[in-house]
Short mmCIF file of C-alpha atoms in Angstrom, two decimals:
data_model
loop_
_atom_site.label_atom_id
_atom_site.label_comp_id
_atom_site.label_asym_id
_atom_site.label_seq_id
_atom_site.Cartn_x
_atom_site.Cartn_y
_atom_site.Cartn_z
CA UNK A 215 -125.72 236.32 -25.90
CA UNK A 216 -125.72 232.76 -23.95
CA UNK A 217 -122.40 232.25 -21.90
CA UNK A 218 -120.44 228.90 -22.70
CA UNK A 219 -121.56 226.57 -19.91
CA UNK A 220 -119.12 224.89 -17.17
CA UNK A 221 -120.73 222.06 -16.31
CA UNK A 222 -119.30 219.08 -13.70
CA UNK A 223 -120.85 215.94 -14.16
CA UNK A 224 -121.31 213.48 -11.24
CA UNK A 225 -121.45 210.08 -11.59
CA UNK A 226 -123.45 208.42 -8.78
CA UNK A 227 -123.27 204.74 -7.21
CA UNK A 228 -124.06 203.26 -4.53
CA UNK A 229 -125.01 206.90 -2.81
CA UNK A 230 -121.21 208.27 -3.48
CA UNK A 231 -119.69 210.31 -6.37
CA UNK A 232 -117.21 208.03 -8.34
CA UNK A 233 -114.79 208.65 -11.17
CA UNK A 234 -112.95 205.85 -13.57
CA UNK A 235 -111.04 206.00 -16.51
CA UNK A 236 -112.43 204.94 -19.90
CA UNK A 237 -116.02 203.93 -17.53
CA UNK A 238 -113.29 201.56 -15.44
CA UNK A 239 -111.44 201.63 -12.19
CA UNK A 240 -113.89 203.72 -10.03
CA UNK A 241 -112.24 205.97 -7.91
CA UNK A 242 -114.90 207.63 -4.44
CA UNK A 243 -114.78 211.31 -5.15
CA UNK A 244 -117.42 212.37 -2.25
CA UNK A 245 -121.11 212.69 -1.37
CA UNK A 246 -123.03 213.61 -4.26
CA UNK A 247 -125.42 216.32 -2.04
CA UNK A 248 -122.65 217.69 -0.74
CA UNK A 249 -120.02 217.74 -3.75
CA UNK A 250 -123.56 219.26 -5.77
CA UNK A 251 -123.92 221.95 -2.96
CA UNK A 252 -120.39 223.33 -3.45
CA UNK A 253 -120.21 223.34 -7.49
CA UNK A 254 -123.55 225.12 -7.17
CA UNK A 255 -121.96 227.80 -4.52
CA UNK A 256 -118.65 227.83 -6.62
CA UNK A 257 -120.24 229.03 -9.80
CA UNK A 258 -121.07 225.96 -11.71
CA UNK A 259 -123.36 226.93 -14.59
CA UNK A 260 -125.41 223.81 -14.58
CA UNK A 261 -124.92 219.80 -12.89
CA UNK A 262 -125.10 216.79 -14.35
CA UNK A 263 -125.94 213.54 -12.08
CA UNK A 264 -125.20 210.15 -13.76
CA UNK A 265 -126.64 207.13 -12.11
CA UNK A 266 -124.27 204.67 -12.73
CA UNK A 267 -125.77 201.59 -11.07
CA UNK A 268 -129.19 202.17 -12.52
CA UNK A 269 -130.91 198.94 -11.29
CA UNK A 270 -134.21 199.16 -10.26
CA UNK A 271 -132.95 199.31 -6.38
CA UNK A 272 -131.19 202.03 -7.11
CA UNK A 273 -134.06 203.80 -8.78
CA UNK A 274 -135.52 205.13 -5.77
CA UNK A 275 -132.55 205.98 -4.27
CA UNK A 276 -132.25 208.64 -7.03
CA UNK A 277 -135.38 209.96 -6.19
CA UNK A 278 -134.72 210.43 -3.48
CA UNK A 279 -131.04 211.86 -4.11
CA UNK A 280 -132.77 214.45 -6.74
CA UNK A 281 -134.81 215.84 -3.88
CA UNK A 282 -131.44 216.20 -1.30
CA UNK A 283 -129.94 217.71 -4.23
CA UNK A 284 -132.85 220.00 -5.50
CA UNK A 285 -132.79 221.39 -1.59
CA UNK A 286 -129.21 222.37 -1.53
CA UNK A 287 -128.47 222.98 -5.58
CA UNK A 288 -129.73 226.10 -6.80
CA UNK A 289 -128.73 226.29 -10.29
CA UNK A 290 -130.38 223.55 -13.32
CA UNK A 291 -129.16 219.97 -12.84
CA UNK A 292 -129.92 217.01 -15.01
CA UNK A 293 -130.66 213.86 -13.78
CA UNK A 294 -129.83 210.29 -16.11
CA UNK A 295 -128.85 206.65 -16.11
CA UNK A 296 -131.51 204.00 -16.42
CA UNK A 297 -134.16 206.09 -17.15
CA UNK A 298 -137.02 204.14 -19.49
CA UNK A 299 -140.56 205.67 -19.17
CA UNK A 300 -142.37 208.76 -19.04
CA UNK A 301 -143.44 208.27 -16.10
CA UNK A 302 -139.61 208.19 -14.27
CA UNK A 303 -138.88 211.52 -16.28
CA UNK A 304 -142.08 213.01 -14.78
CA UNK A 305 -140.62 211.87 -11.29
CA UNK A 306 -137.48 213.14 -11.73
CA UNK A 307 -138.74 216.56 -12.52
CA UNK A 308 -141.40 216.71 -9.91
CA UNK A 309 -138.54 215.82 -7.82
CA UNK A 310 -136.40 219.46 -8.86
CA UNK A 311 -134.65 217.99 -11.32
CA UNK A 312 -134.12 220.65 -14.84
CA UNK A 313 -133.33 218.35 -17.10
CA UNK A 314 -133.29 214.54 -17.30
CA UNK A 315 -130.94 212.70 -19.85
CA UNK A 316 -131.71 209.41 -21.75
CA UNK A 317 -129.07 207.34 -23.07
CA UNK A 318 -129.64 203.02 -23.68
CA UNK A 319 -133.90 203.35 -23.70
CA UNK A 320 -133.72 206.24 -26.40
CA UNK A 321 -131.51 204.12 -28.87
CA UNK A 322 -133.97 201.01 -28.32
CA UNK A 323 -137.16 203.12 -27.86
CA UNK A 324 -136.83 206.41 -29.98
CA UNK A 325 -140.24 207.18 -29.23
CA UNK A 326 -139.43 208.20 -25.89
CA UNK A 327 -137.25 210.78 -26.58
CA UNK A 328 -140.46 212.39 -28.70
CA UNK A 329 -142.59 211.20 -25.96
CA UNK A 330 -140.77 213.24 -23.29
CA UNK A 331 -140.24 216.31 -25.25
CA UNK A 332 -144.09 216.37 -26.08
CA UNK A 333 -145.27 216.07 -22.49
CA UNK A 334 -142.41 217.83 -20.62
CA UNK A 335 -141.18 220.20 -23.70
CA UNK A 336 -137.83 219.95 -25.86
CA UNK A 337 -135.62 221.76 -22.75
CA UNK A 338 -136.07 218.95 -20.86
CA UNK A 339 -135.10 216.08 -22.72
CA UNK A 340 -131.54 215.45 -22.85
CA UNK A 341 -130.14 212.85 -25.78
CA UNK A 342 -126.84 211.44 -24.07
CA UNK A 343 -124.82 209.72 -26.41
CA UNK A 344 -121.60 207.36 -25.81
CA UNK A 345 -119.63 207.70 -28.59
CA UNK A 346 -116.53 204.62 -29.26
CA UNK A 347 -114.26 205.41 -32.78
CA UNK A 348 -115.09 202.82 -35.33
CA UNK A 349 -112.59 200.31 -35.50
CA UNK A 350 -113.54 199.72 -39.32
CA UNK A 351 -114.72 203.03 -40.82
CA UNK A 352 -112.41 205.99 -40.30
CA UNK A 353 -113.87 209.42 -38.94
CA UNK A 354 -116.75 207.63 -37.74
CA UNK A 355 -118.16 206.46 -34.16
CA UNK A 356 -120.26 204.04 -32.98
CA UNK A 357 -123.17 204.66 -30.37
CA UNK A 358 -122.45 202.64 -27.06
CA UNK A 359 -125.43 201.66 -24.40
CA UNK A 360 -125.33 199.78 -21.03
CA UNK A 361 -122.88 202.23 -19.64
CA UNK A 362 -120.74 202.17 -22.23
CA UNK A 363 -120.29 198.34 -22.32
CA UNK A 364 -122.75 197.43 -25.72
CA UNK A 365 -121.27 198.98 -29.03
CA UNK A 366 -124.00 198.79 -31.55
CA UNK A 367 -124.49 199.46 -35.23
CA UNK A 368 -125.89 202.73 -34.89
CA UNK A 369 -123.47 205.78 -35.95
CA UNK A 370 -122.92 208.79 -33.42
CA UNK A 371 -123.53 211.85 -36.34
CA UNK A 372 -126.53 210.24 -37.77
CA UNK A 373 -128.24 209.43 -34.19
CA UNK A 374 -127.54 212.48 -33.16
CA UNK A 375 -129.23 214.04 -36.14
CA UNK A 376 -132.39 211.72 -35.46
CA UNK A 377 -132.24 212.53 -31.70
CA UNK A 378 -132.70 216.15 -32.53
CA UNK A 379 -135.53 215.23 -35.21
CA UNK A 380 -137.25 213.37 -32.35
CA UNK A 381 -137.01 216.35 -29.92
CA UNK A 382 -134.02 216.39 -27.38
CA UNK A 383 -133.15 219.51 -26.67
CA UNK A 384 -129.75 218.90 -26.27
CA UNK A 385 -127.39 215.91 -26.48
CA UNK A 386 -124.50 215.51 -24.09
CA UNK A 387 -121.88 213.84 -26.13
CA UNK A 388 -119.46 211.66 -24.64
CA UNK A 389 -116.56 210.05 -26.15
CA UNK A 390 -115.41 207.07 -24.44
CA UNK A 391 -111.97 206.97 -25.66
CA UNK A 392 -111.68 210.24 -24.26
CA UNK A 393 -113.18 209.47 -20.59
CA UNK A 394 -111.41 209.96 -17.68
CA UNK A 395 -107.45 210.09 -19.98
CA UNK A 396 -107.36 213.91 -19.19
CA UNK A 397 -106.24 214.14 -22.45
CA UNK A 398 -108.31 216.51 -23.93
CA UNK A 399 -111.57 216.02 -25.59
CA UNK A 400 -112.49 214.50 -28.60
CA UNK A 401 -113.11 217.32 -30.56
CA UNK A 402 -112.59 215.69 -34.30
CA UNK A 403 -116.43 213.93 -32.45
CA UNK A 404 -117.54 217.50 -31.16
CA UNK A 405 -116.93 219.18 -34.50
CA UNK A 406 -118.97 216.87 -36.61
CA UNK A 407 -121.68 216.67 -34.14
CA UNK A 408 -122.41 220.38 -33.06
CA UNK A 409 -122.03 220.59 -37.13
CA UNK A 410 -124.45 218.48 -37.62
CA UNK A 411 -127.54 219.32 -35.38
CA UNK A 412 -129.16 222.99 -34.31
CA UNK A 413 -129.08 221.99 -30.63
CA UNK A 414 -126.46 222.42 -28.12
CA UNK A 415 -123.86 220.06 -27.72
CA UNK A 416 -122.16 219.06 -24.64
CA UNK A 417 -118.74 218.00 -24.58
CA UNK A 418 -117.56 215.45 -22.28
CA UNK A 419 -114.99 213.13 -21.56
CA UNK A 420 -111.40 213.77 -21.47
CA UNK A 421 -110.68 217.57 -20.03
CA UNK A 422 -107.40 217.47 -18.14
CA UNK A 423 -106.30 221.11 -18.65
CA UNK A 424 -107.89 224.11 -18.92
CA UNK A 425 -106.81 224.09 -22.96
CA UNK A 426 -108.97 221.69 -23.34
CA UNK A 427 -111.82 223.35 -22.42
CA UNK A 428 -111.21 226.29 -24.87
CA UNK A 429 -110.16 223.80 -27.73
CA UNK A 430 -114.08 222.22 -27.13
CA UNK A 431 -115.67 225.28 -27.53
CA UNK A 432 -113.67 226.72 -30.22
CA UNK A 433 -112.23 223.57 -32.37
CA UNK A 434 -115.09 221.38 -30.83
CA UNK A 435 -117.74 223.77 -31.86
CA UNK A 436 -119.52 222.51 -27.88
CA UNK A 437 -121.53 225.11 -26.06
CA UNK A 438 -121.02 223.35 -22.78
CA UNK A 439 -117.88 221.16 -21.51
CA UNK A 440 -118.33 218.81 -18.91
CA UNK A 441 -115.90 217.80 -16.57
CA UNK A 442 -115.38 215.62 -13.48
CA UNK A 443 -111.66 214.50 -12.82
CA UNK A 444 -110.36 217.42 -13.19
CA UNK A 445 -112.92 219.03 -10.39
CA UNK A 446 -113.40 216.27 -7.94
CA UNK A 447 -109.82 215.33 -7.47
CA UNK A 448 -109.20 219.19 -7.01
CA UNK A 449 -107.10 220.42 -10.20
CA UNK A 450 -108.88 223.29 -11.02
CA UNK A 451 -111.74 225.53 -9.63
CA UNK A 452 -114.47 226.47 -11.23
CA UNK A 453 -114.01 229.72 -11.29
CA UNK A 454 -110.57 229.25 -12.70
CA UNK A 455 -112.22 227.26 -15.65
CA UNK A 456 -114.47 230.37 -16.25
CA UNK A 457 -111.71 232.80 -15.82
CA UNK A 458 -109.34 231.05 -18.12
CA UNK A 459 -112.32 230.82 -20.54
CA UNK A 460 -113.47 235.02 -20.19
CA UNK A 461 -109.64 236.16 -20.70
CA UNK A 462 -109.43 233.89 -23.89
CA UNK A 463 -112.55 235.74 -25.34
CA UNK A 464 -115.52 233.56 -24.27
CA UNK A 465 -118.83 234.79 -23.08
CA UNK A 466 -118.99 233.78 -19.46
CA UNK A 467 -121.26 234.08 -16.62
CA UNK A 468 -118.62 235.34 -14.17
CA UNK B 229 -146.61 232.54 -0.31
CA UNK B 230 -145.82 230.53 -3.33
CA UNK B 231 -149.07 229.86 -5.38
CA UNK B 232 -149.54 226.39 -5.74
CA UNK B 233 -151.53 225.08 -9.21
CA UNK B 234 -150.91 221.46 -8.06
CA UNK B 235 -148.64 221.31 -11.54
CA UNK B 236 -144.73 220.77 -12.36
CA UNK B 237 -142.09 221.30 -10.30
CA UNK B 238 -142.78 224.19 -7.83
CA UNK B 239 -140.25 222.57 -5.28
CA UNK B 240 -137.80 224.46 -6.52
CA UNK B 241 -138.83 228.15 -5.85
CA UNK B 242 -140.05 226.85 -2.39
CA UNK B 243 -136.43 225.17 -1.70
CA UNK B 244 -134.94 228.66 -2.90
CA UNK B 245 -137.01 230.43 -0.37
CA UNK B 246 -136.78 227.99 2.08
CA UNK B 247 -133.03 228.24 2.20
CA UNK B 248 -132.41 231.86 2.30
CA UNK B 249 -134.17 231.43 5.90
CA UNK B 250 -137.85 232.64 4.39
CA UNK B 251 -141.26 231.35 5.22
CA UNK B 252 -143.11 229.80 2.50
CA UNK B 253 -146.13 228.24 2.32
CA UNK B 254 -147.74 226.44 -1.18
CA UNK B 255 -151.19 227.13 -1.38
CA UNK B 256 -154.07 228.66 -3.38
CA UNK B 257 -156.74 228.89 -0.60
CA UNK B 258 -158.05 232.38 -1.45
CA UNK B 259 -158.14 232.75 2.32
CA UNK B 260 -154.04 232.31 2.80
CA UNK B 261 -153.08 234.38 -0.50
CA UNK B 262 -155.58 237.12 1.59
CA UNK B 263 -153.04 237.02 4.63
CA UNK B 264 -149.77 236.73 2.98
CA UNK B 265 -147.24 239.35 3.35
CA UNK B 266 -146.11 238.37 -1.06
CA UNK B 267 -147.40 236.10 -3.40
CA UNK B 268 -145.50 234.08 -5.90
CA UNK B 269 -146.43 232.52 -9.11
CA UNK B 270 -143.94 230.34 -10.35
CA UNK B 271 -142.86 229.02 -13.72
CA UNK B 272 -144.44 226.67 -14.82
CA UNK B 273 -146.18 224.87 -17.49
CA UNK B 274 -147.41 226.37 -20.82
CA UNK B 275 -149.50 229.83 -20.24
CA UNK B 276 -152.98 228.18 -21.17
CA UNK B 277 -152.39 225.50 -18.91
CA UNK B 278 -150.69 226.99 -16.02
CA UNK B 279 -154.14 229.99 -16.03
CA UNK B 280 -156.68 227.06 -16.43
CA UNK B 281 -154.45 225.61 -13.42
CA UNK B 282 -154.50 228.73 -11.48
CA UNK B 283 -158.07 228.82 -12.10
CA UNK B 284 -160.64 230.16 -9.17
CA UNK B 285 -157.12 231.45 -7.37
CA UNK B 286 -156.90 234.42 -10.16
CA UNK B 287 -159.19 236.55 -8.77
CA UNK B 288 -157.98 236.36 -5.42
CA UNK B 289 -154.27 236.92 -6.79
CA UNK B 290 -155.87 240.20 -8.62
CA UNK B 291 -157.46 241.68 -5.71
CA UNK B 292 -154.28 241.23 -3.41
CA UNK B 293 -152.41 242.76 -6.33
CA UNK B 294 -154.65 245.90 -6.23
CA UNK B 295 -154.73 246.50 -2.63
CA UNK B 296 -150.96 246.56 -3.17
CA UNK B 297 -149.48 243.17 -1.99
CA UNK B 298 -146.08 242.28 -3.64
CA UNK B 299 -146.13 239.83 -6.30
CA UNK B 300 -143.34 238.22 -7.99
CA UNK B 301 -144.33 236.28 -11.00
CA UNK B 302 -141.65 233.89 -12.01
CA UNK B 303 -141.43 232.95 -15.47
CA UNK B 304 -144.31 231.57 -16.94
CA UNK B 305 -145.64 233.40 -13.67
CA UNK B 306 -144.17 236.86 -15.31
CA UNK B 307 -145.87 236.14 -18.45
CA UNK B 308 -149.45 235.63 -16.68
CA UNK B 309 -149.15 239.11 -15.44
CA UNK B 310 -149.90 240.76 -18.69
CA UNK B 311 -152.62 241.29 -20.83
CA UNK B 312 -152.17 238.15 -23.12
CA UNK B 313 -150.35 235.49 -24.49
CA UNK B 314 -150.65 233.30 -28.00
CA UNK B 315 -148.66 230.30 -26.90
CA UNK B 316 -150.87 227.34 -28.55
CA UNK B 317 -153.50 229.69 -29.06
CA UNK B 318 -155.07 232.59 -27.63
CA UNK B 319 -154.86 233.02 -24.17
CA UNK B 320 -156.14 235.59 -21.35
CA UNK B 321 -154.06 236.23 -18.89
CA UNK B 322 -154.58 238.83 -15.50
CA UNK B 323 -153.90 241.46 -17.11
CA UNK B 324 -152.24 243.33 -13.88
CA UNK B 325 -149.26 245.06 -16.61
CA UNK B 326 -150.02 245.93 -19.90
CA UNK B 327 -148.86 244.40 -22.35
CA UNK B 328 -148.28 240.78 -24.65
CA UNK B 329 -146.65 237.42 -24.68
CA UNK B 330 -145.23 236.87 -27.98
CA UNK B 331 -142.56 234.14 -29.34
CA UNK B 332 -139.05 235.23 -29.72
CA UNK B 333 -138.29 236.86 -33.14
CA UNK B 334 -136.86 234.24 -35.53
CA UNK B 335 -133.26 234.03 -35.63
CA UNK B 336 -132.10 232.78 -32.74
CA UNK B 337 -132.64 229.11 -31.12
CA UNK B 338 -135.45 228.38 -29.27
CA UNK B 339 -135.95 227.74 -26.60
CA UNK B 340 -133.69 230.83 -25.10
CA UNK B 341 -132.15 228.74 -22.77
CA UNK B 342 -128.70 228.68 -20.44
CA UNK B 343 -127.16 232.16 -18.70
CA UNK B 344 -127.59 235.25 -20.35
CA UNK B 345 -127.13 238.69 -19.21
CA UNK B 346 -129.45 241.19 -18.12
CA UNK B 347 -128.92 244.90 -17.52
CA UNK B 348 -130.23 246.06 -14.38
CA UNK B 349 -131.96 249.51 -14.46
CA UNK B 350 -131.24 251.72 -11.02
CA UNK B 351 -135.09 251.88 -10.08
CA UNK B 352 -135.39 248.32 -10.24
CA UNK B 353 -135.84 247.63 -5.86
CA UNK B 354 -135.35 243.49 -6.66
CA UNK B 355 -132.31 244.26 -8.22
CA UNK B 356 -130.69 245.89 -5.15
CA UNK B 357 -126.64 245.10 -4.85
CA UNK B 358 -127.07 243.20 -8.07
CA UNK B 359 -126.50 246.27 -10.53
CA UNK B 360 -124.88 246.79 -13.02
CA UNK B 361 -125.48 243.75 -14.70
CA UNK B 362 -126.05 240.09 -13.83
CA UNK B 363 -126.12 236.32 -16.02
CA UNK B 364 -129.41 234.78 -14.76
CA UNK B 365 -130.76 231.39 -16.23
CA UNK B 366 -133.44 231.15 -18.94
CA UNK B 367 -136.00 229.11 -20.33
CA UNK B 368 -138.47 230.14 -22.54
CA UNK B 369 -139.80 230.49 -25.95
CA UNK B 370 -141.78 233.63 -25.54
CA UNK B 371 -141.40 236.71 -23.72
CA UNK B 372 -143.57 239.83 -22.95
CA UNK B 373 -143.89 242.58 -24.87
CA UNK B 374 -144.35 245.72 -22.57
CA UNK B 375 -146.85 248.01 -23.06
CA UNK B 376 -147.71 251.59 -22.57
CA UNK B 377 -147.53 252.89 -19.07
CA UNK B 378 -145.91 253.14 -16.00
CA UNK B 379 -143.61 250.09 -16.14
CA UNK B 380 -140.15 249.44 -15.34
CA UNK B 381 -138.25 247.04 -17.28
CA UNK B 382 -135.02 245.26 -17.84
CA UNK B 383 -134.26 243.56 -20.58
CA UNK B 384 -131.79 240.92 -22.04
CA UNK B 385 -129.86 240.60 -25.53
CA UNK B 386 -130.90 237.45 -27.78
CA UNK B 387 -130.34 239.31 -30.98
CA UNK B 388 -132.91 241.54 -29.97
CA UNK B 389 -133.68 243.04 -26.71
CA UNK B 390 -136.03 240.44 -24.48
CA UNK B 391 -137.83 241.32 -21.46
CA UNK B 392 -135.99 239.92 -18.28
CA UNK B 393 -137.91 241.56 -15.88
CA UNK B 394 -140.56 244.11 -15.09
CA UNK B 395 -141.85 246.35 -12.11
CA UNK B 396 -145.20 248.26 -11.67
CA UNK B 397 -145.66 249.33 -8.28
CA UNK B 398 -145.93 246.20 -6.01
CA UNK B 399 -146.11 243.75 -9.13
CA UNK B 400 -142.55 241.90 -10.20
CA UNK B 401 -142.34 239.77 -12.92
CA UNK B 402 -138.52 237.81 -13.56
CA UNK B 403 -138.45 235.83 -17.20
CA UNK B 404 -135.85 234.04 -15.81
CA UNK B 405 -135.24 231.63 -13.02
CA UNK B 406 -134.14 233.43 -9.99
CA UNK B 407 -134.48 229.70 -8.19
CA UNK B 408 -132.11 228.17 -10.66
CA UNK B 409 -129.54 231.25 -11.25
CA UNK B 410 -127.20 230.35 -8.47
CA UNK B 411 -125.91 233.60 -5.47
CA UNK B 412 -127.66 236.40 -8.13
CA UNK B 413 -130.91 234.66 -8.03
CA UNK B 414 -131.07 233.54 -4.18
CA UNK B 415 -130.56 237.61 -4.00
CA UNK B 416 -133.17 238.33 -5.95
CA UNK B 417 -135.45 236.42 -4.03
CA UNK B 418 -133.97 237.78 -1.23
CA UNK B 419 -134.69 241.15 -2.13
CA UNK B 420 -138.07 240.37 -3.20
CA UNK B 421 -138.40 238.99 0.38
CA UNK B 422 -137.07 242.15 1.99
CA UNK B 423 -139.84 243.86 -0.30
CA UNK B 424 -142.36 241.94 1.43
CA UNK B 425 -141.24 242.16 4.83
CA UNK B 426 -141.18 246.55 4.57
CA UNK B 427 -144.87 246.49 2.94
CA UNK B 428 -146.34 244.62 6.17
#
């Protein structure tokens, strides 16, 4: 049986690790080599590095972070922000990277998504999705792009359901009401997305506590949580997280 | 010596080796795999491709195999080591253990990927200090079926029993990714290592 995956999330600009609240009011939480060195020594199950700049200066400099990070990192990491070709993926991957994650170029290109997952195969392809409530239609979100700042028409469940048609291989779901509160997750989103697709869904945004990780997995229905407050600023270990998680029941790799 | 078929991401295995303070060199001059103290063939690609990749190396690779040279195949590496596979077709692969590549029985999600746990048999010399059991990191959407003979193996649960890893003789094989599976894996690689160092 798969264990439930721990998974911090680092959100890179300008060469540091930042953190905001609600994708505002960056706070520096460390070098991203370095902060990726010890979640990998601590246990992590798997990394996630956002670039948060994503301009096309910045696109070599996450090259060339991907290779730091594939020397000192020795579990899967997935690599995303700005990515819009083939071609960067391939990069990426030559680079060490597992996994890379699309996010604004899959909602306006949908062909890359199937695309990648031809060329590179489904595991690869990551379908990140930022997820606002719907101010007009109850139980319903809206997918965000441009880091969170463009709501569009497009509805969370249903891309999700078309990402997975296309070929992700995963889709790391984050709710943007959620991000950064510590609050807990958003796990009324998390049920009817890991309800709705055959894929594994990644829960992010909002972990404060280590209830809230549980209440993902179990009310969420998520087969990953990802986290970054609540490591970088020092609350809780990872191996707490996974402890916590094995005494409630959950399959862990402890 | 990592066996390089100029395809995908072999930086990773080399990193891994790199950093547990091993030697590694990526190559697949038939002269260098001659002189290596272990070979490597890492994961990657789809079986057809990654053989047609390994190409005018294989023979080289088999020979060193036979006059007892450790060889750890890693992944889709593991799965080259048997007979065959039928990943997108029928493929030949070098046949060193006996035995199949075959998808995963239906049932179960596919690809088989994320931590899962594998039992570690006592005879098993790359599993040293690891036993009883260990989560390693998977990513595939066939495995090997074993066949008849004189082969160690250690297997997984995905609703059925999968092959994590096999041993006959000086030939290794690891389904999973010993590069990517965190402390367990660098000591399987360490161990695989030691192997080398004791056959020279």
């Amino acid at each position: 049986m798969l264990t439930k995956r721990i998974i911090p999330c680092l959100d890179v600009k300008d060469n540091r690790v930042v953190k905001g609240v609600n994708f505002l009011n960056l706070r520096d939480a460390g070098d991203p080599v370095e902060l990726g060195a010890r979640y990998s020594d601590e246990g992590a199950d798997e990394l996630v590095f956002l670039d948060i700049t994503a301009t096309i200066r910045s696109r070599k400099t996450i090259v060339d972070l991907v290779r730091r990070v594939a020397e000192n990192v020795f579990i899967p990491f997935t690599v995303g922000g700005g990515i819009q070709t083939v071609e960067q993926i391939d990069e990426l991957l030559r680079s060490g990277a597992e996994k890379v994650s699309v996010n604004t170029a899959a909602v306006t290109n949908p062909k890359l998504i199937a695309q990648a997952a031809k060329r590179f195969g489904n595991q690869c392809v990551v379908l990140a999705i930022d997820a606002r409530r719907s101010k007009t239609r109850a139980g319903r979100w809206q997918v965000c792009v441009k880091a969170g700042s463009e709501p569009t028409d497009v509805d969370v469940v249903e891309w999700a359901v078309r990402g997975e048609e296309l070929g992700a291989g995963e889709i790391l779901l984050t709710s943007m009401d959620a991000d950064g509160t510590l609050a807990g997750y958003d796990n009324e989103l998390n049920r009817a997305v890991s309800d709705a697709v055959n894929i594994p869904v990644i829960a992010s945004g909002g972990a404060g506590k280590l209830d809230h990780l549980y209440d993902a997995i179990v009310q969420g229905g998520a087969d990953a949580v990802l986290m970054a407050s609540i490591t970088h600023f020092d609350n809780y270990t990872i191996t707490q997280m996974k402890e916590y998680l094995r005494d409630r029941g959950l399959p862990m790799n402890l | 010596m990592v066996i390089d078929y100029s395809v995908g991401n072999v930086r990773s295995v080399c990193n891994a080796f790199r950093h547990i303070g091993c030697e590694v060199e990526l190559s697949r001059d038939p002269a260098k795999i001659e002189k290596a103290a272990g070979l490597v063939l890492p994961g990657v690609a789809a079986f057809g491709y990654a053989m047609k990749a390994l190409g005018s190396a294989a023979q080289p690779v088999r020979h060193a195999a036979a006059a007892g040279k450790p060889v750890l195949g890693i992944c889709v590496g593991h799965q080259m080591l048997f007979d065959t596979s039928c990943e997108y077709g029928p493929h030949k692969g070098l046949g060193l253990i006996s035995g199949n590549v075959v998808p995963i029985p239906p049932g179960q999600t596919v690809p088989h990927m994320g931590w899962n746990l594998v039992e570690l048999p006592e005879d098993m010399d790359l599993f040293a200090d690891l036993r009883p059991a260990k989560h390693f990191y998977f990513a595939h959407s066939y495995y090997a079926q074993v066949g008849e003979g004189q082969v160690k193996v250690a297997y997984t649960d995905y609703g059925s029993p999968l092959t994590a890893s096999v041993q006959k003789g000086n030939i290794y094989g690891v389904q999973f990714h010993p590069e990517k599976s965190g402390k367990q894996g660098l000591q399987v690689l360490e161990n695989f290592d030691g192997i080398c160092r004791r056959n020279v």
